[in-house]
mmCIF file of C-alpha atoms in Angstrom:
data_model
loop_
_atom_site.group_PDB
_atom_site.id
_atom_site.type_symbol
_atom_site.label_atom_id
_atom_site.label_comp_id
_atom_site.label_asym_id
_atom_site.label_seq_id
_atom_site.Cartn_x
_atom_site.Cartn_y
_atom_site.Cartn_z
ATOM 1 C CA MET P 20 13.803 -17.847 5.012
ATOM 2 C CA GLU P 21 12.497 -17.419 0.868
ATOM 3 C CA LYS P 22 13.260 -13.786 -0.070
ATOM 4 C CA TRP P 23 9.879 -12.408 -0.370
ATOM 5 C CA ILE P 24 9.329 -13.251 3.043
ATOM 6 C CA LEU P 25 12.057 -11.054 3.699
ATOM 7 C CA TYR P 26 11.188 -8.350 1.613
ATOM 8 C CA ALA P 27 7.413 -8.675 3.066
ATOM 9 C CA LEU P 28 9.136 -7.976 6.369
ATOM 10 C CA ILE P 29 11.451 -5.134 5.196
ATOM 11 C CA SER P 30 8.182 -4.069 3.533
ATOM 12 C CA MET P 31 6.629 -4.081 6.841
ATOM 13 C CA VAL P 32 8.728 -2.096 9.105
ATOM 14 C CA PHE P 33 9.225 0.600 6.879
ATOM 15 C CA ALA P 34 5.316 0.775 6.288
ATOM 16 C CA GLY P 35 5.000 1.173 10.341
ATOM 17 C CA LEU P 36 7.458 3.849 10.068
ATOM 18 C CA THR P 37 5.709 5.278 7.233
ATOM 19 C CA SER P 38 2.461 6.520 9.092
ATOM 20 C CA VAL P 39 3.972 7.362 12.356
ATOM 21 C CA VAL P 40 6.657 9.848 10.575
ATOM 22 C CA ALA P 41 3.948 11.016 8.399
ATOM 23 C CA LYS P 42 1.561 11.946 11.118
ATOM 24 C CA PHE P 43 4.652 13.595 12.875
ATOM 25 C CA GLY P 44 5.622 15.671 10.208
ATOM 26 C CA MET P 45 2.318 17.019 8.911
ATOM 27 C CA LYS P 46 1.705 18.950 12.391
ATOM 28 C CA ASP P 47 1.504 22.083 10.492
ATOM 29 C CA MET P 48 0.579 21.264 7.218
ATOM 30 C CA SER P 49 -2.237 20.084 5.265
ATOM 31 C CA SER P 50 -2.888 16.249 4.792
ATOM 32 C CA ASP P 51 -2.502 17.124 0.859
ATOM 33 C CA SER P 52 0.548 19.241 1.092
ATOM 34 C CA ALA P 53 2.072 16.102 3.373
ATOM 35 C CA LEU P 54 0.852 14.140 0.322
ATOM 36 C CA VAL P 55 2.733 15.984 -2.163
ATOM 37 C CA VAL P 56 6.018 15.978 -0.313
ATOM 38 C CA ARG P 57 5.965 12.234 0.348
ATOM 39 C CA THR P 58 5.218 11.120 -3.428
ATOM 40 C CA ALA P 59 7.670 13.680 -4.386
ATOM 41 C CA VAL P 60 9.980 11.348 -2.704
ATOM 42 C CA VAL P 61 8.529 7.985 -3.335
ATOM 43 C CA PHE P 62 8.812 9.367 -7.369
ATOM 44 C CA ALA P 63 11.773 10.051 -7.246
ATOM 45 C CA PHE P 64 13.438 7.118 -5.158
ATOM 46 C CA VAL P 65 11.412 4.927 -7.183
ATOM 47 C CA THR P 66 12.235 6.195 -10.712
ATOM 48 C CA VAL P 67 16.217 6.286 -9.727
ATOM 49 C CA ASN P 68 15.494 2.252 -8.245
ATOM 50 C CA ALA P 69 13.757 1.057 -11.581
ATOM 51 C CA PHE P 70 15.642 2.918 -14.210
ATOM 52 C CA LEU P 71 19.351 3.004 -12.757
ATOM 53 C CA PHE P 72 19.374 -0.909 -11.307
ATOM 54 C CA LYS P 73 16.437 -2.360 -12.964
ATOM 55 C CA ASN P 74 16.617 -0.895 -16.613
ATOM 56 C CA ALA P 75 12.754 -0.360 -16.889
ATOM 57 C CA PHE P 76 12.369 1.625 -19.833
ATOM 58 C CA SER P 77 12.875 -1.093 -22.129
ATOM 59 C CA GLU P 78 10.668 -2.977 -20.229
ATOM 60 C CA ILE P 79 8.078 -0.505 -20.150
ATOM 61 C CA ARG P 80 8.700 0.142 -23.945
ATOM 62 C CA LYS P 81 8.145 -3.596 -24.523
ATOM 63 C CA ALA P 82 5.068 -3.730 -22.036
ATOM 64 C CA ALA P 83 1.492 -4.714 -23.724
ATOM 65 C CA PRO P 84 -0.962 -1.835 -23.724
ATOM 66 C CA ARG P 85 -3.054 -3.714 -21.429
ATOM 67 C CA ASP P 86 -0.898 -4.074 -18.832
ATOM 68 C CA LEU P 87 0.097 -0.474 -19.010
ATOM 69 C CA TRP P 88 -3.388 0.199 -18.085
ATOM 70 C CA ILE P 89 -3.645 -2.139 -15.723
ATOM 71 C CA LEU P 90 -0.975 -0.669 -13.668
ATOM 72 C CA ALA P 91 -2.015 3.061 -14.622
ATOM 73 C CA PHE P 92 -5.470 1.677 -12.693
ATOM 74 C CA SER P 93 -3.477 0.223 -9.578
ATOM 75 C CA GLY P 94 -1.705 3.931 -9.835
ATOM 76 C CA LEU P 95 -4.757 5.444 -9.269
ATOM 77 C CA CYS P 96 -6.407 3.270 -6.900
ATOM 78 C CA THR P 97 -2.839 3.870 -4.878
ATOM 79 C CA THR P 98 -3.411 7.901 -4.948
ATOM 80 C CA VAL P 99 -7.297 7.659 -3.855
ATOM 81 C CA SER P 100 -6.074 5.229 -1.115
ATOM 82 C CA TRP P 101 -3.219 7.794 -0.383
ATOM 83 C CA VAL P 102 -5.337 10.655 -0.152
ATOM 84 C CA PHE P 103 -7.842 9.638 1.735
ATOM 85 C CA TYR P 104 -5.008 7.777 4.478
ATOM 86 C CA TYR P 105 -3.445 10.819 4.846
ATOM 87 C CA ARG P 106 -6.961 13.160 5.672
ATOM 88 C CA ALA P 107 -7.896 10.326 8.000
ATOM 89 C CA MET P 108 -4.593 10.247 9.926
ATOM 90 C CA LYS P 109 -5.021 14.109 9.952
ATOM 91 C CA GLU P 110 -8.074 14.003 11.500
ATOM 92 C CA GLY P 111 -7.902 10.865 13.739
ATOM 93 C CA PRO P 112 -4.995 9.186 15.742
ATOM 94 C CA VAL P 113 -2.864 7.279 13.609
ATOM 95 C CA SER P 114 -2.944 3.729 15.201
ATOM 96 C CA TYR P 115 -6.550 3.232 14.156
ATOM 97 C CA VAL P 116 -6.071 4.883 11.161
ATOM 98 C CA ALA P 117 -3.452 2.364 10.020
ATOM 99 C CA SER P 118 -5.065 -0.459 11.666
ATOM 100 C CA ILE P 119 -8.132 0.255 9.535
ATOM 101 C CA ASP P 120 -6.324 0.570 6.878
ATOM 102 C CA LYS P 121 -4.360 -2.410 6.901
ATOM 103 C CA ALA P 122 -7.709 -3.985 6.818
ATOM 104 C CA SER P 123 -7.745 -3.364 3.108
ATOM 105 C CA ILE P 124 -5.940 -7.018 3.148
ATOM 106 C CA LEU P 125 -9.416 -8.350 3.552
ATOM 107 C CA VAL P 126 -10.270 -6.441 -0.128
ATOM 108 C CA THR P 127 -7.164 -8.034 -1.401
ATOM 109 C CA LEU P 128 -7.575 -11.656 -0.140
ATOM 110 C CA VAL P 129 -11.178 -11.865 -1.817
ATOM 111 C CA LEU P 130 -9.922 -10.094 -5.431
ATOM 112 C CA SER P 131 -6.672 -12.658 -5.143
ATOM 113 C CA PHE P 132 -9.226 -15.513 -4.804
ATOM 114 C CA LEU P 133 -11.548 -14.144 -7.220
ATOM 115 C CA ILE P 134 -9.603 -12.949 -9.922
ATOM 116 C CA LEU P 135 -5.741 -14.521 -9.363
ATOM 117 C CA ARG P 136 -7.752 -17.670 -8.434
ATOM 118 C CA GLU P 137 -4.816 -18.169 -5.261
ATOM 119 C CA PRO P 138 -5.825 -21.095 -3.082
ATOM 120 C CA VAL P 139 -8.326 -20.322 -0.357
ATOM 121 C CA THR P 140 -6.572 -22.313 2.894
ATOM 122 C CA SER P 141 -7.806 -22.604 6.862
ATOM 123 C CA LYS P 142 -4.695 -20.466 7.405
ATOM 124 C CA VAL P 143 -5.188 -17.491 5.280
ATOM 125 C CA LEU P 144 -8.703 -17.616 6.331
ATOM 126 C CA LEU P 145 -8.309 -17.548 9.843
ATOM 127 C CA GLY P 146 -5.890 -14.595 9.435
ATOM 128 C CA ALA P 147 -8.329 -13.237 7.500
ATOM 129 C CA ALA P 148 -11.071 -13.460 10.378
ATOM 130 C CA LEU P 149 -8.288 -12.098 13.104
ATOM 131 C CA ILE P 150 -7.723 -9.233 10.745
ATOM 132 C CA PHE P 151 -11.411 -8.433 10.611
ATOM 133 C CA ALA P 152 -11.892 -8.824 14.155
ATOM 134 C CA GLY P 153 -9.382 -6.372 15.175
ATOM 135 C CA MET P 154 -10.544 -3.616 12.621
ATOM 136 C CA LEU P 155 -14.228 -4.508 14.545
ATOM 137 C CA VAL P 156 -12.859 -3.864 18.001
ATOM 138 C CA LEU P 157 -11.349 -0.353 16.886
ATOM 139 C CA VAL P 158 -14.365 0.785 14.870
ATOM 140 C CA TRP P 159 -16.806 -0.685 17.610
ATOM 141 C CA LYS P 160 -18.355 2.266 19.230
#
């Protein structure tokens, strides 16, 4: 198995845990307060990982300003996503919210084809169609 597949599988397991644990933990807390706690923990762990184990400070210092702006925009996108994800989880069933949120892969696929020029394959298109169909099943009234 290629390393990136293993990393993606580990990510999948922990991403799945994230939503259920967060919904359980925000029972008596607003979505915004819960997100502050979660984000503080994420920031602490990511910072420790980056600076202790990956020598990130020197890489960041050497990075092109354009790349830093693009990454900052990615961070802004993450922030908006998390704020609305947590609000949706607070109000609705996490199984539906998480499934709809994961349909964001459709946006990712379109942008990866258009911006990154990644190849469009029948396998990827079939997977995207199945994800889209699953999302329709959940949101159909």
